[in-house]
CSV table of C-alpha atoms in Angstrom, one decimal:
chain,number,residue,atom,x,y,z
A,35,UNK,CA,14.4,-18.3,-14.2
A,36,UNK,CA,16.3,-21.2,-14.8
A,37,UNK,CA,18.8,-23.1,-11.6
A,38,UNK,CA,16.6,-22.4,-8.8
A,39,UNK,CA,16.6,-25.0,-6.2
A,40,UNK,CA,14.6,-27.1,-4.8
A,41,UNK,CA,12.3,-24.9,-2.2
A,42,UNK,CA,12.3,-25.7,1.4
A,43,UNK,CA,10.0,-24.0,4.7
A,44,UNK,CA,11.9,-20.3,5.6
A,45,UNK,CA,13.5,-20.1,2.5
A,46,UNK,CA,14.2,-16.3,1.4
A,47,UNK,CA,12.2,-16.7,-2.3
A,48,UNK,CA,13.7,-13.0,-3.1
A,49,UNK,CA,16.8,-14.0,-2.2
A,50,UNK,CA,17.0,-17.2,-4.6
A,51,UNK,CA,15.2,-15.2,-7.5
A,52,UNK,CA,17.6,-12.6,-7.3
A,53,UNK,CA,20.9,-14.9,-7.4
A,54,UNK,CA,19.4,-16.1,-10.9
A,55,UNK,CA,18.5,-13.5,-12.8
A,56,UNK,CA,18.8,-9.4,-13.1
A,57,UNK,CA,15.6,-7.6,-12.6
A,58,UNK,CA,14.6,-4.7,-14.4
A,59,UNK,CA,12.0,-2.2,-13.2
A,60,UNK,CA,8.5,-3.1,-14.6
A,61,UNK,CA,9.2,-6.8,-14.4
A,62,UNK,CA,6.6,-9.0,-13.7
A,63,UNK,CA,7.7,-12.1,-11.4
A,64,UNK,CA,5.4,-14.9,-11.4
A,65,UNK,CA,6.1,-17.6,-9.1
A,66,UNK,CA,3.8,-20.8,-8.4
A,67,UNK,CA,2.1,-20.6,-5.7
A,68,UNK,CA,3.8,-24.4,-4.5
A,69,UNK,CA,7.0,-22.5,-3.9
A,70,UNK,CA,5.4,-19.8,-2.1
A,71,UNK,CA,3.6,-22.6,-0.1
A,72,UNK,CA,6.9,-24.6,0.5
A,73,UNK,CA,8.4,-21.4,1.4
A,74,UNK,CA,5.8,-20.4,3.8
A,75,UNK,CA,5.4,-23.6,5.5
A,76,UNK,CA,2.2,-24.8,4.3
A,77,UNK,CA,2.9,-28.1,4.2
A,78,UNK,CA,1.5,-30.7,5.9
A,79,UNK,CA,2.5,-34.3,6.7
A,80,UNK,CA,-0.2,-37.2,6.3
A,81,UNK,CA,0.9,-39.2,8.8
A,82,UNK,CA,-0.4,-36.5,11.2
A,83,UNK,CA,-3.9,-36.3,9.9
A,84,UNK,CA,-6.8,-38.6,10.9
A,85,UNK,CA,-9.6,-38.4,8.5
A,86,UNK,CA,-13.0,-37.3,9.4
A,87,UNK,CA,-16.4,-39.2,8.6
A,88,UNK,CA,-16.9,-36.7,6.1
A,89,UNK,CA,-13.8,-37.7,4.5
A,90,UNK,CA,-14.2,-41.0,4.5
A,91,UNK,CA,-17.2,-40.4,2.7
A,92,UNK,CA,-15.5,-38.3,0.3
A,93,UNK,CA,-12.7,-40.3,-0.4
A,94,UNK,CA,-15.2,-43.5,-1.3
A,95,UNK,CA,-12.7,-45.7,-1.1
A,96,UNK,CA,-10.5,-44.4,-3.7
A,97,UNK,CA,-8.3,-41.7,-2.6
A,98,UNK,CA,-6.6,-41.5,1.2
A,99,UNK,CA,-9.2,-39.9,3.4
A,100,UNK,CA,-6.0,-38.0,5.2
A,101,UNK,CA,-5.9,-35.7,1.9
A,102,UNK,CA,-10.0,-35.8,1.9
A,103,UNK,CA,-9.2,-34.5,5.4
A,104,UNK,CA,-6.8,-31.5,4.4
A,105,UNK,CA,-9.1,-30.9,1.8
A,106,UNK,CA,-12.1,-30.2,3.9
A,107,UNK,CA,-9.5,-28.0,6.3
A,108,UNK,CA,-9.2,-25.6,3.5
A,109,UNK,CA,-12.6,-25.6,2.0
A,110,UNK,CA,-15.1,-22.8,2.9
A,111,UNK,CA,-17.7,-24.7,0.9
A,112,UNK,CA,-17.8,-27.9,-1.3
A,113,UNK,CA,-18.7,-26.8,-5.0
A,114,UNK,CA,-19.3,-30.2,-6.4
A,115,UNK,CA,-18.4,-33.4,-5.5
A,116,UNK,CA,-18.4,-36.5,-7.6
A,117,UNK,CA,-16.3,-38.7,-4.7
A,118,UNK,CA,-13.5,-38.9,-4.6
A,119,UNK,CA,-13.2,-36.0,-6.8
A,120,UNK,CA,-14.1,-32.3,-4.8
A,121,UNK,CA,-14.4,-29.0,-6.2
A,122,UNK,CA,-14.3,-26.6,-3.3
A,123,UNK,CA,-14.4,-22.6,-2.6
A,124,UNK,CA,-10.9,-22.3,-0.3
A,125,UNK,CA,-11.3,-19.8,2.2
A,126,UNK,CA,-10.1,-16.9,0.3
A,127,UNK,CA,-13.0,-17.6,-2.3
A,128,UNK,CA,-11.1,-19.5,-5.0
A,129,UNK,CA,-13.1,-21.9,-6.6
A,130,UNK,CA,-10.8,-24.9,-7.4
A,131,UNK,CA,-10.5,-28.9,-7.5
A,132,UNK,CA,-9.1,-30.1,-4.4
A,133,UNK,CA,-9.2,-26.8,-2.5
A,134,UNK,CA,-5.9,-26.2,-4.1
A,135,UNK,CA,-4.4,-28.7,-2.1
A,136,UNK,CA,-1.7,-30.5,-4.0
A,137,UNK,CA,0.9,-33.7,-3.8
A,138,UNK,CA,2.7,-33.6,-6.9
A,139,UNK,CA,6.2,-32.0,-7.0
A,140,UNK,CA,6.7,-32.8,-3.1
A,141,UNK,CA,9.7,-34.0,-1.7
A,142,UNK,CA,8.0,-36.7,-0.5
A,143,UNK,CA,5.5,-38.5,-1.0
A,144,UNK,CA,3.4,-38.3,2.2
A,145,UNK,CA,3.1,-34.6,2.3
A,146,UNK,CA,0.7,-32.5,0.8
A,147,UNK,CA,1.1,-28.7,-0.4
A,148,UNK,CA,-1.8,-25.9,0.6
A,149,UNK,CA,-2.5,-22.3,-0.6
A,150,UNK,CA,-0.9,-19.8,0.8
A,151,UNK,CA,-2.9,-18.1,3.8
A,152,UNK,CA,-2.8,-14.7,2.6
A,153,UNK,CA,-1.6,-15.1,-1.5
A,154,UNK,CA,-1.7,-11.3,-2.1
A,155,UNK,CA,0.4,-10.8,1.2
A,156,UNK,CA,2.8,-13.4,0.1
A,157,UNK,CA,3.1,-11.2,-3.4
A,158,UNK,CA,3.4,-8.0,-1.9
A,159,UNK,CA,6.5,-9.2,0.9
A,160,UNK,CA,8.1,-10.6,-2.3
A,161,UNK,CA,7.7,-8.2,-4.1
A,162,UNK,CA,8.9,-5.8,-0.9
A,163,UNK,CA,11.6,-8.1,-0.7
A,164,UNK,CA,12.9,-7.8,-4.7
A,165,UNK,CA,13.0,-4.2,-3.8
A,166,UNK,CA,14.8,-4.2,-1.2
A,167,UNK,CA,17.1,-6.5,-2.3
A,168,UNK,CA,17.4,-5.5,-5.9
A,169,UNK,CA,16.6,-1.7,-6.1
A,170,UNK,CA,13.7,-2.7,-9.0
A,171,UNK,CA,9.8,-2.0,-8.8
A,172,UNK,CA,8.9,-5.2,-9.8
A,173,UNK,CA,5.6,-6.6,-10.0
A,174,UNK,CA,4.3,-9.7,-8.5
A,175,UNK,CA,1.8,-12.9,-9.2
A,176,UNK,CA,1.5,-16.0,-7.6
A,177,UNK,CA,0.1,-19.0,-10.0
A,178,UNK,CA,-1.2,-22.0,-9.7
A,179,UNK,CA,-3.3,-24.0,-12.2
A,180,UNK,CA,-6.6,-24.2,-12.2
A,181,UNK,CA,-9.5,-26.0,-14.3
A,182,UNK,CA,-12.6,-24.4,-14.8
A,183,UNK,CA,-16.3,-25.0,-15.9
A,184,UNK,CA,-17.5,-25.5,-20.0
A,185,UNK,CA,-13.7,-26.5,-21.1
A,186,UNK,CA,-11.4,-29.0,-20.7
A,187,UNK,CA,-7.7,-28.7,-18.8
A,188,UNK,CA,-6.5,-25.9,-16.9
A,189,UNK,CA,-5.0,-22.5,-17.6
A,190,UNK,CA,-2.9,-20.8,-14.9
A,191,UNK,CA,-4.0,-18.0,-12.9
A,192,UNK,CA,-3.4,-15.5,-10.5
A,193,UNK,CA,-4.0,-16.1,-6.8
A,194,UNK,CA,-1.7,-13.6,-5.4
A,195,UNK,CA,-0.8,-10.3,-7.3
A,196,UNK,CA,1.0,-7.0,-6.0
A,197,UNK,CA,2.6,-4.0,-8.3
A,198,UNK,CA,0.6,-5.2,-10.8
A,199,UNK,CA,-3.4,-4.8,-12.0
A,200,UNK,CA,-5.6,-7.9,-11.7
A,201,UNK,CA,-8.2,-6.3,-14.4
A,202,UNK,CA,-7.5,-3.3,-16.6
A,203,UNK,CA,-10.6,-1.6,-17.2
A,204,UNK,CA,-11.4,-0.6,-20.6
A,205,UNK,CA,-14.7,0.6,-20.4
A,206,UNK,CA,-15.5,3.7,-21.1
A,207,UNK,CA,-12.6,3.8,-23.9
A,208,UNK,CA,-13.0,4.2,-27.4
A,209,UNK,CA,-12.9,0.8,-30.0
A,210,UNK,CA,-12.1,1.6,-33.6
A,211,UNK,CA,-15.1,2.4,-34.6
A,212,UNK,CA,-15.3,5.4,-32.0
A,213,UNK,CA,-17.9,3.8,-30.0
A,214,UNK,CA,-17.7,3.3,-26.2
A,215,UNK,CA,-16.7,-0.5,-25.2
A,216,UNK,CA,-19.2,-1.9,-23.2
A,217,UNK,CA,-17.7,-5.1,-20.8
A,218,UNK,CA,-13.9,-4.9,-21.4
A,219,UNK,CA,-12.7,-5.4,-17.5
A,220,UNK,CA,-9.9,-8.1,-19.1
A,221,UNK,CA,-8.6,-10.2,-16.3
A,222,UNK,CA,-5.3,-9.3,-17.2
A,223,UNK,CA,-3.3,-10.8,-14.2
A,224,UNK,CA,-4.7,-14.0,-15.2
A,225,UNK,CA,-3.6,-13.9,-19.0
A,226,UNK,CA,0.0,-12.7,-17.3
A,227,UNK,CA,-0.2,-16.1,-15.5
A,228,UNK,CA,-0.9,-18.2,-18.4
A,229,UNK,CA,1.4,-16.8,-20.6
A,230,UNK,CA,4.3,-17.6,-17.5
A,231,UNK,CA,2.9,-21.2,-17.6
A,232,UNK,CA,3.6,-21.6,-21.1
A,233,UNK,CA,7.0,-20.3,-20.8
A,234,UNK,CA,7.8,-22.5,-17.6
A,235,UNK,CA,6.0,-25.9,-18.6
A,236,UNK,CA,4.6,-27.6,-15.7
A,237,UNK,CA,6.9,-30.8,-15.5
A,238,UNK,CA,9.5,-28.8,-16.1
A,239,UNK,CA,10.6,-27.7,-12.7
A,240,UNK,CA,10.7,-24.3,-13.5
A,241,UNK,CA,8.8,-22.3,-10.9
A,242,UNK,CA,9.5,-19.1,-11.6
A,243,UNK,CA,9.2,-17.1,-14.8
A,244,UNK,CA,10.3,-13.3,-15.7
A,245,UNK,CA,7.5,-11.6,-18.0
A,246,UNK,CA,9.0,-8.2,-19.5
A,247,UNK,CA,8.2,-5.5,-21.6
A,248,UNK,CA,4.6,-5.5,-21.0
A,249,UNK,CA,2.9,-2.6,-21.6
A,250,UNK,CA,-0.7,-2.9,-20.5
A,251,UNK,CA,-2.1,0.6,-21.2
A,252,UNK,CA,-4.9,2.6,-19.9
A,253,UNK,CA,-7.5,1.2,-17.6
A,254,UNK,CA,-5.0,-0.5,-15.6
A,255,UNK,CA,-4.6,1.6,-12.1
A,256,UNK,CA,-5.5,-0.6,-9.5
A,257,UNK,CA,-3.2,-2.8,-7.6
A,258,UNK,CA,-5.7,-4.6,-5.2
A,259,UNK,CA,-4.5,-7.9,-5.1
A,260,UNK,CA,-6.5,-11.2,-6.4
A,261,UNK,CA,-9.0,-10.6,-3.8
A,262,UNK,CA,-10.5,-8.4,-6.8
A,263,UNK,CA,-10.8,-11.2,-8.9
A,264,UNK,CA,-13.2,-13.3,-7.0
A,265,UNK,CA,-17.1,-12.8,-8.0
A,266,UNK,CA,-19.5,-12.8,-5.4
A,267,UNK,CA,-21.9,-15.6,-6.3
A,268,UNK,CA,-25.1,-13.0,-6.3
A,269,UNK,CA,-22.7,-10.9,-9.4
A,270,UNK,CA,-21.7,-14.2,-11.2
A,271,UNK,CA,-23.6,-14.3,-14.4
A,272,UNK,CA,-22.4,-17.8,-14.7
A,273,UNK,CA,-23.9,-19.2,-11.6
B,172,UNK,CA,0.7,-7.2,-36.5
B,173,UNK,CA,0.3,-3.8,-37.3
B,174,UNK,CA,-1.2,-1.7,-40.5
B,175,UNK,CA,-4.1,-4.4,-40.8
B,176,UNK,CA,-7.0,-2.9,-42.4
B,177,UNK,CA,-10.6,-2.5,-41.4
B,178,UNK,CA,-11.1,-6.3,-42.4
B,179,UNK,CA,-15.1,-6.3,-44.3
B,180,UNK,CA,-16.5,-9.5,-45.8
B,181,UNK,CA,-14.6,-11.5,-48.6
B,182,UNK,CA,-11.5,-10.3,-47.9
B,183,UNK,CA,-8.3,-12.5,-47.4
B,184,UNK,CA,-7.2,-12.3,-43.9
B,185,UNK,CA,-3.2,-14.6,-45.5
B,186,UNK,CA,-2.9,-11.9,-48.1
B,187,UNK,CA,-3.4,-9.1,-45.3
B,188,UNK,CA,-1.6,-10.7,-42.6
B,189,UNK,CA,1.8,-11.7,-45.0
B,190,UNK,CA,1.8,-8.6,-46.1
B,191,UNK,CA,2.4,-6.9,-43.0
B,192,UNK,CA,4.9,-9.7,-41.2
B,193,UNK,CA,7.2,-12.0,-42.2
B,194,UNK,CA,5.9,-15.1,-40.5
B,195,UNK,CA,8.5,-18.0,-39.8
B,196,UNK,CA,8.4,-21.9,-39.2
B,197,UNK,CA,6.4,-22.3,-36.4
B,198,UNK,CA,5.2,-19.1,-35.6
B,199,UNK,CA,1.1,-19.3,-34.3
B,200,UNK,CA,-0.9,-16.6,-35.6
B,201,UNK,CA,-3.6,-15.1,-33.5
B,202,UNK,CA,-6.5,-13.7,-34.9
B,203,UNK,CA,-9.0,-12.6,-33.1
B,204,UNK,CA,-12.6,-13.9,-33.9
B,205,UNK,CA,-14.2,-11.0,-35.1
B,206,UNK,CA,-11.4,-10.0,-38.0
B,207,UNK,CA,-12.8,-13.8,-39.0
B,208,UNK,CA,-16.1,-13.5,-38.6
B,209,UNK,CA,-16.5,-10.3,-41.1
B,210,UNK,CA,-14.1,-11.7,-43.6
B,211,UNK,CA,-16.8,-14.8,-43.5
B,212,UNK,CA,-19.5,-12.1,-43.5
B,213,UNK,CA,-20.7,-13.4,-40.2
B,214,UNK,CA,-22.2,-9.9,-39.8
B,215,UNK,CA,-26.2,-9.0,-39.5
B,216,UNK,CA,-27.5,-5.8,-40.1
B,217,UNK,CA,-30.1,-5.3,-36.9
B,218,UNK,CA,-32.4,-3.5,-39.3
B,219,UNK,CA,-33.3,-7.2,-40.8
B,220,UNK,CA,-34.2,-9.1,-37.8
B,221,UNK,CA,-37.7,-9.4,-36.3
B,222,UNK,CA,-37.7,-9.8,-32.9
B,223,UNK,CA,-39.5,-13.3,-31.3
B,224,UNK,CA,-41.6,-12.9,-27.8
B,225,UNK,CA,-38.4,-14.6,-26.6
B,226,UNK,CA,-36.2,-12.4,-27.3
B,227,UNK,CA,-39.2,-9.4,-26.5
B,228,UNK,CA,-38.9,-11.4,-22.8
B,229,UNK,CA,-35.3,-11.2,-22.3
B,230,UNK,CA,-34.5,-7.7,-23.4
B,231,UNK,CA,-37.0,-6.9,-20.8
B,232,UNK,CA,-36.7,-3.2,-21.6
B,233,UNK,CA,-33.4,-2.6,-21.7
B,234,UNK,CA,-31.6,-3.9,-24.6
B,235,UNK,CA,-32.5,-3.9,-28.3
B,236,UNK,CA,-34.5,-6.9,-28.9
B,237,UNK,CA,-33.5,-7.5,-32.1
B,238,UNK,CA,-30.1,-8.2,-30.5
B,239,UNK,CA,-31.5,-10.6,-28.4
B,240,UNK,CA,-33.3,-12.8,-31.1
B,241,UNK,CA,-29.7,-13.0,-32.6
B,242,UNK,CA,-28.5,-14.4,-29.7
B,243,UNK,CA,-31.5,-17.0,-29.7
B,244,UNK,CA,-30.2,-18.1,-33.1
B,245,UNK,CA,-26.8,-18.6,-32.0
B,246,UNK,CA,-27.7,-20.5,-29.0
B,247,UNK,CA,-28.1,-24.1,-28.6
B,248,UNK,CA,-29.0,-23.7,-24.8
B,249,UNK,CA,-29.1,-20.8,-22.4
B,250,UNK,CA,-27.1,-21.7,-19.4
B,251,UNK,CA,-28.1,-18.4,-17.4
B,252,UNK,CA,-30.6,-15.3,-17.9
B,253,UNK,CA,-30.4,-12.9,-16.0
B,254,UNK,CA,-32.7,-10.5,-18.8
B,255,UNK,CA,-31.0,-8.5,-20.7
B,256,UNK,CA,-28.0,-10.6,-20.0
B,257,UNK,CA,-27.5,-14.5,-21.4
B,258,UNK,CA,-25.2,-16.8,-21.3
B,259,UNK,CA,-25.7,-19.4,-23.5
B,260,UNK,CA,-24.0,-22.2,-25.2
B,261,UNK,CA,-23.5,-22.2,-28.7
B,262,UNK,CA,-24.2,-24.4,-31.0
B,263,UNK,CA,-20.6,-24.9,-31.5
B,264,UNK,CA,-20.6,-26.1,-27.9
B,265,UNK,CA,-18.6,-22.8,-26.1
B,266,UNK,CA,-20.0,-21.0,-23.2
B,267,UNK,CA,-20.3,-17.4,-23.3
B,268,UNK,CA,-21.9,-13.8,-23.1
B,269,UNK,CA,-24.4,-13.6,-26.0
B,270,UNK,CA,-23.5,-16.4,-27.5
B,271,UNK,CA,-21.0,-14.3,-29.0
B,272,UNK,CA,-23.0,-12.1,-30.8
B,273,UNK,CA,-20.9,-8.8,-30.5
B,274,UNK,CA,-21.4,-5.2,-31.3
B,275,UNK,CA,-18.6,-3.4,-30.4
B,276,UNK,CA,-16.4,-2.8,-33.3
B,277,UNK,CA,-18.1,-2.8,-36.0
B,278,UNK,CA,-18.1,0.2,-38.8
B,279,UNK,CA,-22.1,0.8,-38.1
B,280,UNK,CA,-23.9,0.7,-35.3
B,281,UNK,CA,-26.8,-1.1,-36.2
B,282,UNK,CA,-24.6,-4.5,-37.4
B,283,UNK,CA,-23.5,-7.6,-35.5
B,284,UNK,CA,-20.8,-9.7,-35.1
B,285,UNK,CA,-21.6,-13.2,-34.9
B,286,UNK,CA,-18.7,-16.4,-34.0
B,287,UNK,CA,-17.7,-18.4,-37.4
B,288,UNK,CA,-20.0,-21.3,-38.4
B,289,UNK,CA,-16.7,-23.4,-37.5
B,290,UNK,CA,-14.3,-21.8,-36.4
B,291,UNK,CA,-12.1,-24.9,-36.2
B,292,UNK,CA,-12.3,-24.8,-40.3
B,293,UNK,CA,-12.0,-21.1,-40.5
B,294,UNK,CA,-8.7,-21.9,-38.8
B,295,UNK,CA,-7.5,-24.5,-40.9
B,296,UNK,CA,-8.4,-22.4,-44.4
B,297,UNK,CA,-6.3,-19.3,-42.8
B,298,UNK,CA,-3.5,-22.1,-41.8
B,299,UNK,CA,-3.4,-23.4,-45.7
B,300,UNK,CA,-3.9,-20.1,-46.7
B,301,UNK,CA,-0.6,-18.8,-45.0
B,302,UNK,CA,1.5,-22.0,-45.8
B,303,UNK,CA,0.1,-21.5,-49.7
B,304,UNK,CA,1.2,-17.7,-50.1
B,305,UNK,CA,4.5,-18.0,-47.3
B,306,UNK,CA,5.6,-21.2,-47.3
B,307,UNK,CA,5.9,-21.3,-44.2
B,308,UNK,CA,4.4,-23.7,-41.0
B,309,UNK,CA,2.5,-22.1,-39.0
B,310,UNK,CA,-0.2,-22.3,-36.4
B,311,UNK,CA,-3.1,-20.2,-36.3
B,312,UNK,CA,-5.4,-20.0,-33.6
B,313,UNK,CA,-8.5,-18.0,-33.6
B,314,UNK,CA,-9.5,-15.9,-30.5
B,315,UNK,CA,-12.4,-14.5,-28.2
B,316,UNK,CA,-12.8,-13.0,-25.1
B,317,UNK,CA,-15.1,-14.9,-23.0
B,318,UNK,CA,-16.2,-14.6,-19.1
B,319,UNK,CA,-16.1,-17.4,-16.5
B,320,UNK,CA,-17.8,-18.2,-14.1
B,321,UNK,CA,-15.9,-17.6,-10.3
B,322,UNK,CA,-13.6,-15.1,-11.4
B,323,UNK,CA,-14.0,-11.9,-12.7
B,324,UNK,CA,-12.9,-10.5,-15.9
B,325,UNK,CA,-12.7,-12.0,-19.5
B,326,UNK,CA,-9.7,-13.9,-20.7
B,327,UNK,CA,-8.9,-14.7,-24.3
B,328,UNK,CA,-9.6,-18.1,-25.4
B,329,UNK,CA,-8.6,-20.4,-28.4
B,330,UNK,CA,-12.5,-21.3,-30.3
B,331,UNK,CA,-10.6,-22.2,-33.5
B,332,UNK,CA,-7.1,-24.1,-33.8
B,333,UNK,CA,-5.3,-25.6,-36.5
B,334,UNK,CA,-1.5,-26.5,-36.3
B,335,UNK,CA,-1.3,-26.0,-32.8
B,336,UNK,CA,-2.5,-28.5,-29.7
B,337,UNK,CA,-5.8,-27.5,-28.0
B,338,UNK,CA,-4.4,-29.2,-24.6
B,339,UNK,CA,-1.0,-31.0,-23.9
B,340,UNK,CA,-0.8,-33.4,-21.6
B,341,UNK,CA,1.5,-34.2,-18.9
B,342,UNK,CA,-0.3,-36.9,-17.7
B,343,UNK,CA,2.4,-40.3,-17.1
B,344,UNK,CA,5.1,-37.6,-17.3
B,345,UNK,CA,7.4,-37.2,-14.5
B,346,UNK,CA,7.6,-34.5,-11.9
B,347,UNK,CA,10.7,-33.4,-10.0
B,348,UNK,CA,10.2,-36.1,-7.1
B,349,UNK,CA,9.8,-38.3,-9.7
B,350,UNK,CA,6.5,-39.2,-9.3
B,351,UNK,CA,3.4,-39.4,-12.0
B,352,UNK,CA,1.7,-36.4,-12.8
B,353,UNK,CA,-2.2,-36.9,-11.9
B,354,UNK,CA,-3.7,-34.2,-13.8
B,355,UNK,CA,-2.2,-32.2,-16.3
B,356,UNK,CA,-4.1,-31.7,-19.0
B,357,UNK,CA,-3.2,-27.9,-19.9
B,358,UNK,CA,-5.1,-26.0,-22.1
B,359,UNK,CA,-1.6,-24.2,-24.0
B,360,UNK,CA,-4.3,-22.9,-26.7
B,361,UNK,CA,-6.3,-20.7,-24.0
B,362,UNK,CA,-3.2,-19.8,-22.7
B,363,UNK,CA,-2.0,-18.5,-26.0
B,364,UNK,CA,-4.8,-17.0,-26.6
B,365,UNK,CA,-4.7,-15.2,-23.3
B,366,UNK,CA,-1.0,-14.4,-23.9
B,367,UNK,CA,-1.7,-12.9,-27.3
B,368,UNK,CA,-4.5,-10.5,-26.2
B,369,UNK,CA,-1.6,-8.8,-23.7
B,370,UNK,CA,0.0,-7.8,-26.7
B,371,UNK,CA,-2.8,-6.6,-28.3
B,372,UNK,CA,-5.0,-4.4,-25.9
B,373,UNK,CA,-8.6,-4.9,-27.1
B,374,UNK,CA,-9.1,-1.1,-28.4
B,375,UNK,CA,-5.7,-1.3,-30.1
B,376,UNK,CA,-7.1,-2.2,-32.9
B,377,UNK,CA,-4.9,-5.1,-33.4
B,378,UNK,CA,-7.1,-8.0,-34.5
B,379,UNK,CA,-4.0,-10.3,-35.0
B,380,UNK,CA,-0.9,-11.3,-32.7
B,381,UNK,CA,2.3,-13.7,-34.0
B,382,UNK,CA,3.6,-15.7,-31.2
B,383,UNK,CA,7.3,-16.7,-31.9
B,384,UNK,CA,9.6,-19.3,-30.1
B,385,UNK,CA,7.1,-20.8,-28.4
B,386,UNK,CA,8.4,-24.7,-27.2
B,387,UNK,CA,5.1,-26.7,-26.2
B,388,UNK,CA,7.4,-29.7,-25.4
B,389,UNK,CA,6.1,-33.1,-24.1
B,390,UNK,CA,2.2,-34.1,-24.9
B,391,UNK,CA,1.7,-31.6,-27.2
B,392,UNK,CA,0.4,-33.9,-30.5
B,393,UNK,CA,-2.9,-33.1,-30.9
B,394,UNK,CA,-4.1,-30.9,-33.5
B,395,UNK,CA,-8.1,-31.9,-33.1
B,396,UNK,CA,-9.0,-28.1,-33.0
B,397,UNK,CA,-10.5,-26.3,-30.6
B,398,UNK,CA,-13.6,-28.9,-30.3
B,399,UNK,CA,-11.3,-31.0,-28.0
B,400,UNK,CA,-11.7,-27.9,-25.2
B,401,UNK,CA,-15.7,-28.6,-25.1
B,402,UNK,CA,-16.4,-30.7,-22.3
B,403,UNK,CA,-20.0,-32.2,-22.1
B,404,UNK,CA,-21.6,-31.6,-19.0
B,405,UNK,CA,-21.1,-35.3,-17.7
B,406,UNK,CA,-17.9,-35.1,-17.5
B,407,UNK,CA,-18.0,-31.5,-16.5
B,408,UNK,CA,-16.4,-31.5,-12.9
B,409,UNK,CA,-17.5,-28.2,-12.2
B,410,UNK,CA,-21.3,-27.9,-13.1
């Protein structure tokens, strides 16, 4: 969705989105998560955060303690930390570098950008608000990029989903050889997210992509937000 | 790309693939790792594998333990057991379920499906395959779905590349404000990958996916297979 403009706090995203482009039903809006941040409000200002000892710590001399400090706001639990660098579970049970908190792409440099509070809330009002603006069922999915364990770089992901499945299920169907699939739940909102990224490019400026024509078949009911794709540690196989 | 056949050991995956699409300059082809793995007769017939005590111990009961000695071969390390289920690295260096040993799929029930020796190579030969019989430049990237830890679900990722970046990187490049990128090292390849598998639906039956008009833009240079996605564990942030 090319000629968006630059975000600001109490911006209507629906509004914006819809002056650029003409939805169709069954669309699938994916929107970083910085503009639905910005959007939102959550931002905050460094010059109105005094750092902690625990961020001092953390920011070893190498990295402003204020954004140690945000960090820690928005961290349920530190994963790792190789100081200054923290991997941290944010309160809604993401598991990310930095807690998701983020400087880049800020209209200045002394603010910081945070998750949303509620990602899947933020998805569903815009996707509430496409409808009502537009007349289309879209669907919804808020990005951001994320690194992850065993490989290098990061893929985008969902953090925020509504009108659209986070996993299709296919267990239980047939594969070609007529026997039943044993672990086929595909995180399917987080392929949809990747796929957006690679479309928008990162430097880019383009926040918000349009994924049509998907069709993503049987198995794929649910509409329960990201919350379902976070793994309790006790289920994770790879922890 | 549709009206594949059933793919079985020695066949040539250009020959089948050109003849069902007309690929283009720059098109990346998509194959997913099993269509490879049986055209390379990476395929063991249960009924010819003696089970270890190991792999008596982690089938614990409830899984074939022939299976399990398979995935003892495959592995370089097991990173989690939680008998009958492993993850283990391979010795390729990827992180997965089984080590990759898969079942589903195949024409008999007793046979399975192990990753390419190197799939990086397999990759390549299917890249100069294509060019030889089309004439045409295009990227292949070979696929697998693989779980993660902190999210649920499987995504698609890239465990063979040729013609195509494994990551692009952003990093010096500017972002709207104008500042430097910190880190932006994006894994494109997993993101195809990922994309590709939305067009496919695992029980399709669509072992192979062209992605057209793709623009990877800025940092995109590499072509030093899918190897460069490895991370060691030093470096690891997030173990």
């Amino acid at each position: 969705v090319l000629g968006l403009p630059e975000v600001e706090q109490g911006d209507d995203l629906a509004a914006l989105i819809a002056a650029q482009i003409e939805l169709e039903d069954h669309d699938i809006v994916v929107v970083a998560q910085k503009v639905v941040s910005k959007a939102e409000g959550r931002v905050v200002s460094l010059s109105e955060i005094e750092p902690s000892a625990r961020a001092l710590e953390l920011a070893a001399g190498e990295r402003d303690p204020r954004e140690l400090e945000v960090i820690l706001r928005e961290t349920k639990r530190i994963v790792r930390e190789r100081a200054p660098l923290v991997i941290a579970e944010t309160h809604h049970g993401f598991v990310c570098a930095s807690a998701g908190v983020d400087h880049s792409n800020t209209p200045h440099a002394d603010t910081l950008v945070l998750l949303p509070l509620d990602p899947d809330e933020s998805a569903r009002e815009l996707r509430a608000a496409l409808r009502a603006r537009t007349m289309k069922e879209v669907g919804v999915i808020v990005s951001d990029s994320f690194g992850r364990p065993f490989r290098h770089g990061t893929t985008d992901v969902a953090i925020g989903i509504a009108g659209v499945p986070a996993l299709t299920d296919l267990r239980g169907t047939l594969d070609r050889g007529g026997r039943v699939l044993q672990s086929s739940l595909v995180a399917v909102a987080d392929q949809i997210a990747g796929a957006a990224d690679l479309a928008r490019g990162k430097a880019s400026g383009v926040p918000v992509v349009v994924v049509r024509g998907l069709e993503l078949g049987a198995g794929s009911g649910g509409d329960r937000g990201a919350a379902e794709l976070v793994i309790d540690a006790e289920r994770d196989l790879f922890r």
